[in-house]
C-alpha positions as semicolon CSV with decimal commas, in nm:
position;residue;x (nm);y (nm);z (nm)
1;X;0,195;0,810;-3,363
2;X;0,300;0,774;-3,753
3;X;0,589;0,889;-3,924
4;X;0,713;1,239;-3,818
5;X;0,674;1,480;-4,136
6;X;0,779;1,798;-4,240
7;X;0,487;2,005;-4,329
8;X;0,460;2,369;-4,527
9;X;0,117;2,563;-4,420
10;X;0,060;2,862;-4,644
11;X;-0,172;3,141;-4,508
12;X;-0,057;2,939;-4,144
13;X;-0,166;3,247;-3,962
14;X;-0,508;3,289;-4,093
15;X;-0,830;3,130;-3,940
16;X;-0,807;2,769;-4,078
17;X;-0,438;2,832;-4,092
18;X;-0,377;2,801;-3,747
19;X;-0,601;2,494;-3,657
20;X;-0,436;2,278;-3,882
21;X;-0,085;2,403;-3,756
22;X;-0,189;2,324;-3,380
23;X;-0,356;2,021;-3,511
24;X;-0,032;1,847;-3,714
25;X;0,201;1,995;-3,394
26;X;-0,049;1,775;-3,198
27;X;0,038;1,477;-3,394
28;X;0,394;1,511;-3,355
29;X;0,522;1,703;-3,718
30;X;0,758;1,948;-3,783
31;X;0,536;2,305;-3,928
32;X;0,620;2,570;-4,112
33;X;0,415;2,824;-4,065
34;X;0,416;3,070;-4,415
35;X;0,203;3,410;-4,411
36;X;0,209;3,770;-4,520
37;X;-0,053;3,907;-4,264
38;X;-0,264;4,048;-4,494
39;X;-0,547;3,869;-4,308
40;X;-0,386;3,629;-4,112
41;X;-0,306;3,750;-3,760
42;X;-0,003;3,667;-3,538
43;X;-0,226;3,632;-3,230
44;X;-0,352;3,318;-3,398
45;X;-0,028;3,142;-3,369
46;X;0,114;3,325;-3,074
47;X;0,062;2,989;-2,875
48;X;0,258;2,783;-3,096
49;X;0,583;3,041;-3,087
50;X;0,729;2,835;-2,798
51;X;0,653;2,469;-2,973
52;X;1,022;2,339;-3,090
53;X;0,893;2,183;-3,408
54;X;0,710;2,521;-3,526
55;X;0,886;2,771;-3,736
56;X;0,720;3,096;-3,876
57;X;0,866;3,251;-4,218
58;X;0,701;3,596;-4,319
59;X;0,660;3,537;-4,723
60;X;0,372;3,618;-5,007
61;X;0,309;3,329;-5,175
62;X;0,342;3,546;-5,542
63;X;0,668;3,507;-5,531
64;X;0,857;3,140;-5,535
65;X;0,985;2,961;-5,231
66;X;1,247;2,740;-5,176
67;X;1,232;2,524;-4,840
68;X;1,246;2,151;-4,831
69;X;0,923;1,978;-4,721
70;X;0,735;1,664;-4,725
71;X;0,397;1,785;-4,762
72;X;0,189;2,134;-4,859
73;X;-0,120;2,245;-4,723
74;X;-0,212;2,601;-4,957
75;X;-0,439;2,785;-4,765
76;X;-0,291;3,139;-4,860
77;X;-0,575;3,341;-4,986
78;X;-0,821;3,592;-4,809
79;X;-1,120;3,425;-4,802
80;X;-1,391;3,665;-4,707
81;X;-1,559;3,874;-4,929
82;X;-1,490;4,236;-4,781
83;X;-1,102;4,111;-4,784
84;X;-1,097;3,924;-5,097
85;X;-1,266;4,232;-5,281
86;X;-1,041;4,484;-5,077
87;X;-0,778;4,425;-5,342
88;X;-0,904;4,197;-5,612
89;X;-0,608;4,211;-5,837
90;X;-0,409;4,059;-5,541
91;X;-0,632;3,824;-5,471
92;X;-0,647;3,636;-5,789
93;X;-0,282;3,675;-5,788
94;X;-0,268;3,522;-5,488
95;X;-0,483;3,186;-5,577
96;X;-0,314;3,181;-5,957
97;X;0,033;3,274;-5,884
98;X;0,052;3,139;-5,539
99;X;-0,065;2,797;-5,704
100;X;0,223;2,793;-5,954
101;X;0,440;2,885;-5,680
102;X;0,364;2,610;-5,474
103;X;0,274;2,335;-5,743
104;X;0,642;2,412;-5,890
105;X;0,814;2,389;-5,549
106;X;0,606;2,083;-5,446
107;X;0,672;1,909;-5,817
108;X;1,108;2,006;-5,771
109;X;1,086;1,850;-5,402
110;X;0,834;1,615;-5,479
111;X;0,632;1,650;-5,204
112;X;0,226;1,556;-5,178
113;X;0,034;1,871;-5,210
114;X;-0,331;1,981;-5,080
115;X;-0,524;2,306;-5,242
116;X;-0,828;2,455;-4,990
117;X;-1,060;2,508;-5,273
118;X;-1,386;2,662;-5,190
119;X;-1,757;2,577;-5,231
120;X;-1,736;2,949;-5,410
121;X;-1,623;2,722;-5,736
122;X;-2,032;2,634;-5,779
123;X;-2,134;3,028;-5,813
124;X;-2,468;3,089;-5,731
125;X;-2,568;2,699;-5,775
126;X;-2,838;2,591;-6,004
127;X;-2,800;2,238;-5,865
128;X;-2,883;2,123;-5,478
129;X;-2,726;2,043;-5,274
130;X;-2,374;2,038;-5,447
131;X;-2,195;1,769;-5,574
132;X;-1,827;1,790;-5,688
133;X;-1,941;1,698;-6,048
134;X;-2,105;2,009;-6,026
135;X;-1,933;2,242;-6,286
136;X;-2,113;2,558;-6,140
137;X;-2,284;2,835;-6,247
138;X;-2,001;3,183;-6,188
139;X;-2,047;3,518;-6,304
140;X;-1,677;3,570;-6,458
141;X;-1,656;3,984;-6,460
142;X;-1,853;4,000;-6,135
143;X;-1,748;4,144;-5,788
144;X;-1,668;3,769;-5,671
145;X;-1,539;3,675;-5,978
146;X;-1,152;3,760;-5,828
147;X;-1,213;3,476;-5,561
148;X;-1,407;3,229;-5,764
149;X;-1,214;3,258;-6,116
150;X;-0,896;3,259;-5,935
151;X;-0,976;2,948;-5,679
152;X;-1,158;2,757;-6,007
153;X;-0,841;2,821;-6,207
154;X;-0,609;2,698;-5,918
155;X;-0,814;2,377;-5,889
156;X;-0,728;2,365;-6,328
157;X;-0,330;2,433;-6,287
158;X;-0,361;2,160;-5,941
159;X;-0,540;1,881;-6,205
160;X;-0,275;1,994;-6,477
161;X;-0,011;1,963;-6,276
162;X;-0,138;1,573;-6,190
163;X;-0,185;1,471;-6,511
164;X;0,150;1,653;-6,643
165;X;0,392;1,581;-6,421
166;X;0,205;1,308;-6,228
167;X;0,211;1,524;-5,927
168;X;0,025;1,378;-5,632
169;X;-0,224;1,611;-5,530
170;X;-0,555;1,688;-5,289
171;X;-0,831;1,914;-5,322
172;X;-1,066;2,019;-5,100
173;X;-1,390;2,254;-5,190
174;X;-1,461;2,387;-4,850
175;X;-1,777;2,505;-4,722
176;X;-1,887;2,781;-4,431
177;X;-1,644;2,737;-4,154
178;X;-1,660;2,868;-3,869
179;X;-1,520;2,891;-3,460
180;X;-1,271;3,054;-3,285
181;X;-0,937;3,242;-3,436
182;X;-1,201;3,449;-3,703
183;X;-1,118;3,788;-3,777
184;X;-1,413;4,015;-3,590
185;X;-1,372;4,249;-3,939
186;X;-1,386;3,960;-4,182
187;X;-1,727;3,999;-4,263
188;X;-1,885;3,641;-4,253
189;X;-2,189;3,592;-4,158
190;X;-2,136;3,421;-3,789
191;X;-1,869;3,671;-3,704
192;X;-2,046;3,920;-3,810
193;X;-2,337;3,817;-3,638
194;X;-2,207;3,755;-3,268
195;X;-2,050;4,053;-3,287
196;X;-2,287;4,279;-3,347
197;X;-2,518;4,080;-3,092
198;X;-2,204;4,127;-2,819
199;X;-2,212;4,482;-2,897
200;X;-2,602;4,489;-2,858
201;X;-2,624;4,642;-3,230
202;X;-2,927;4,604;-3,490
203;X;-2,798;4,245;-3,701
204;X;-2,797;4,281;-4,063
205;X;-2,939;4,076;-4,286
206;X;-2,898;4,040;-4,634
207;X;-3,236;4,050;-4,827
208;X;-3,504;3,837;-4,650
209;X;-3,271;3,618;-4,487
210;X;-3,412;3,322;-4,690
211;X;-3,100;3,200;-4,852
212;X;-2,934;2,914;-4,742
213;X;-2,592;2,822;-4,591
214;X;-2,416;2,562;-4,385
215;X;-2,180;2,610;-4,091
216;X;-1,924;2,343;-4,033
217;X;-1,708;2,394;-3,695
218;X;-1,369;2,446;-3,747
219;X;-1,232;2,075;-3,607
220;X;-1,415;1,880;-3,781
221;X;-1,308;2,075;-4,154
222;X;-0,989;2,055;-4,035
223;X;-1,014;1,636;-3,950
224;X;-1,115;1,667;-4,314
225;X;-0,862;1,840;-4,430
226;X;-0,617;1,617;-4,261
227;X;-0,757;1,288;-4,355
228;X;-0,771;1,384;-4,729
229;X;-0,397;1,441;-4,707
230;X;-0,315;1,112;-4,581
231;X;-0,608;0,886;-4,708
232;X;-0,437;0,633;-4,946
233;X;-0,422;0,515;-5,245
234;X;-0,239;0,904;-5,325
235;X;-0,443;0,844;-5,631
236;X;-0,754;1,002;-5,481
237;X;-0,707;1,341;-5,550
238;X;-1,071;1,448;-5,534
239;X;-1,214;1,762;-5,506
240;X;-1,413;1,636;-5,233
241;X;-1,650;1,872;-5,090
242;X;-1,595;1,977;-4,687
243;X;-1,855;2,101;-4,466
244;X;-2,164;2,025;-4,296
245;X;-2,497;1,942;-4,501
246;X;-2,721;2,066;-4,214
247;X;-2,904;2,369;-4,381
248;X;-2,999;2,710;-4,206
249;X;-3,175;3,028;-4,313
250;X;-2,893;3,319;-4,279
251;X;-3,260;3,454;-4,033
252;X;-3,267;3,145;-3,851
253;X;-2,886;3,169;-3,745
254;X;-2,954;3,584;-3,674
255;X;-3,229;3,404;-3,454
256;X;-3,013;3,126;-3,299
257;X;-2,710;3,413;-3,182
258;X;-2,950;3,627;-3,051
259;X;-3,135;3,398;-2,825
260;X;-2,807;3,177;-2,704
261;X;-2,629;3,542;-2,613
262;X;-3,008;3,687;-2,421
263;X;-2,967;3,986;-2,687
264;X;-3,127;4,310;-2,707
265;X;-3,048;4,341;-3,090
266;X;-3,321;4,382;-3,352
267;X;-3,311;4,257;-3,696
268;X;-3,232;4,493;-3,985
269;X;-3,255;4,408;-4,369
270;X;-3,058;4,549;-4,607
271;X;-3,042;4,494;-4,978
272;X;-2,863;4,191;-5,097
273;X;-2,488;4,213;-5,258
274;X;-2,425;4,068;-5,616
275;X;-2,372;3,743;-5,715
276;X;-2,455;3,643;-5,311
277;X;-2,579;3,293;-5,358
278;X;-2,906;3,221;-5,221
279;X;-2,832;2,853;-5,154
280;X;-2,538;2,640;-5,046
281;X;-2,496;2,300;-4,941
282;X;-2,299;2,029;-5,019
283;X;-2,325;1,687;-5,051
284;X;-2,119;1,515;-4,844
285;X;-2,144;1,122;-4,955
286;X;-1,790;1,094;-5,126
287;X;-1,601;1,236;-4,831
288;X;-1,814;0,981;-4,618
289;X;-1,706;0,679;-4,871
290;X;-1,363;0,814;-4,934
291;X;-1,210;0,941;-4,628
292;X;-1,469;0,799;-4,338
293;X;-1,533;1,199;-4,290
294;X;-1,853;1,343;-4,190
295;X;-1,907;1,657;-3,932
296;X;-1,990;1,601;-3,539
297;X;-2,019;1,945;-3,444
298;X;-2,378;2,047;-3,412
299;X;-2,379;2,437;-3,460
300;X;-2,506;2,509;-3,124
301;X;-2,215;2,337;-2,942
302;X;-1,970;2,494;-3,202
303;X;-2,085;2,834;-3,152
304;X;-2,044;2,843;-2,787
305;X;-1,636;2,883;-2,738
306;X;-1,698;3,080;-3,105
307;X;-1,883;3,406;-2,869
308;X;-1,670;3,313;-2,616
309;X;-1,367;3,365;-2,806
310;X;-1,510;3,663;-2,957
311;X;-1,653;3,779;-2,561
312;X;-1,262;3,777;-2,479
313;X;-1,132;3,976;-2,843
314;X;-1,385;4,244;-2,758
315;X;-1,295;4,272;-2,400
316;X;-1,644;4,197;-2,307
């Protein structure tokens, strides 16, 4: 085991949130655990109340915090679309404002500091699969535009930051994730999916169900995350795209739940939201040269304890 560290999780609670805290607690660090609720969930973390090295602080990351720390993970941000467009104002005040928050605390403790950017910084991509020279193709006054225009101007104040005050950061574009700990409301497409399917109700599918996306399981982003946080020289700040380059049609997945849970749900199109891209994927070959990091999770083993963990949620 390395060097114990003390280590600040914003948006702890949330889906990815918790992983990682249960994953550094695993390793033997010290976590602090910071959320607001808005969509994390205490039931995520409830297991990790009893561990000696966790601690849980209720705080929006909009306004400044003072703790002292050795490294941040920022993760604070809702990250689906019906949250993320619930409240959009918040939401890019949350990326913008939660960035300067935690760049300014990281740069007076200087501590190492990690953004969860998203593969939403490409837009609706004109160029496939994704590569993180990729400057993307975003719709600014769009729907979306509150989560992509406020996660592509956190990755500008995280590069800013490095080259300003020589800050040493890490950012990671993340792509679909998903496993146990998901919100059943957060409407994503797997949750979404396997719940509906649980429930035995029609599945809804956006347009044709032609576009494109691809599911990573939630420990092996997570091993991503992790590794990009402590791969060395700190000079190698990326962003390095996260996820897994194994491409399915969002009809092909409807297919896949449906069959793996014996369903009796039929599939129901419905017209197709704006700005929903029709592909995503990204290329993976500088996280495979730069941290050693590719996914092992093939979707069908990851989506097993992902029903079952919705199965016990629903009480079914």
């Amino acid at each position: 085991m390395g060097v114990s560290k003390r280590i600040l999780i914003t948006g702890g609670s949330g889906f990815l949130g918790s992983h990682l805290c249960e994953r550094l607690l695993g390793a033997g660090h010290d976590v602090l655990c910071v959320d607001n609720y808005f969509t994390g969930r205490k039931e995520n973390i409830r297991p990790l109340l009893g561990h000696p090295h966790f601690e849980v602080l209720r705080h929006d990351v909009t306004f400044p915090l003072y703790v002292e720390v050795d490294e941040i993970y920022n993760l604070a941000c809702p990250a689906s679309p019906i949250h993320y467009q619930h409240d959009p104002v918040q939401t890019t005040k949350t990326s913008v404002h939660g960035a300067i928050n935690m760049l300014g605390l990281a740069k007076r403790i200087k501590a190492k500091i990690l953004q969860a950017s998203t593969s939403e910084v490409y837009g609706d991509p004109a160029v496939h699969p994704q590569t993180e020279d990729y400057w993307g193709n975003v719709n600014p006054i769009g729907p979306r535009a509150c989560y992509d225009e406020g996660k592509r101007c956190a990755e500008t104040l995280f590069f800013d930051y490095h080259r300003q005050h020589r800050l040493r950061i890490k950012v990671a574009r993340i792509f679909n994730t998903y496993g146990p700990n998901m919100a059943v409301n957060d409407g994503r497409v797997v949750s979404n999916f396997i719940v509906q399917a649980l429930r035995g109700q029609d599945i809804t599918v956006y347009g044709k169900g032609d576009q494109t996306r691809s599911f990573c399981y939630v420990d092996d982003l997570v091993d991503g995350l992790v590794r990009l946080m402590e791969v060395t020289p700190d000079d190698f700040t990326g962003p390095v795209n996260l996820g897994n380059p194994r491409e399915f049609t969002i009809l092909e997945l409807a297919e896949k739940i449906i069959a793996m849970l014996g369903s009796s749900s039929k599939i129901i199109h419905t017209p197709l939201p704006t700005d929903d891209p029709m592909q995503r994927k990204p290329d993976i070959t500088l996280a495979k040269s730069a941290l050693g990091w590719e996914p092992k999770v093939l979707l069908e083993d990851g989506l097993a304890p992902t029903v079952a963990f919705f199965r016990k949620v629903l009480g079914l």
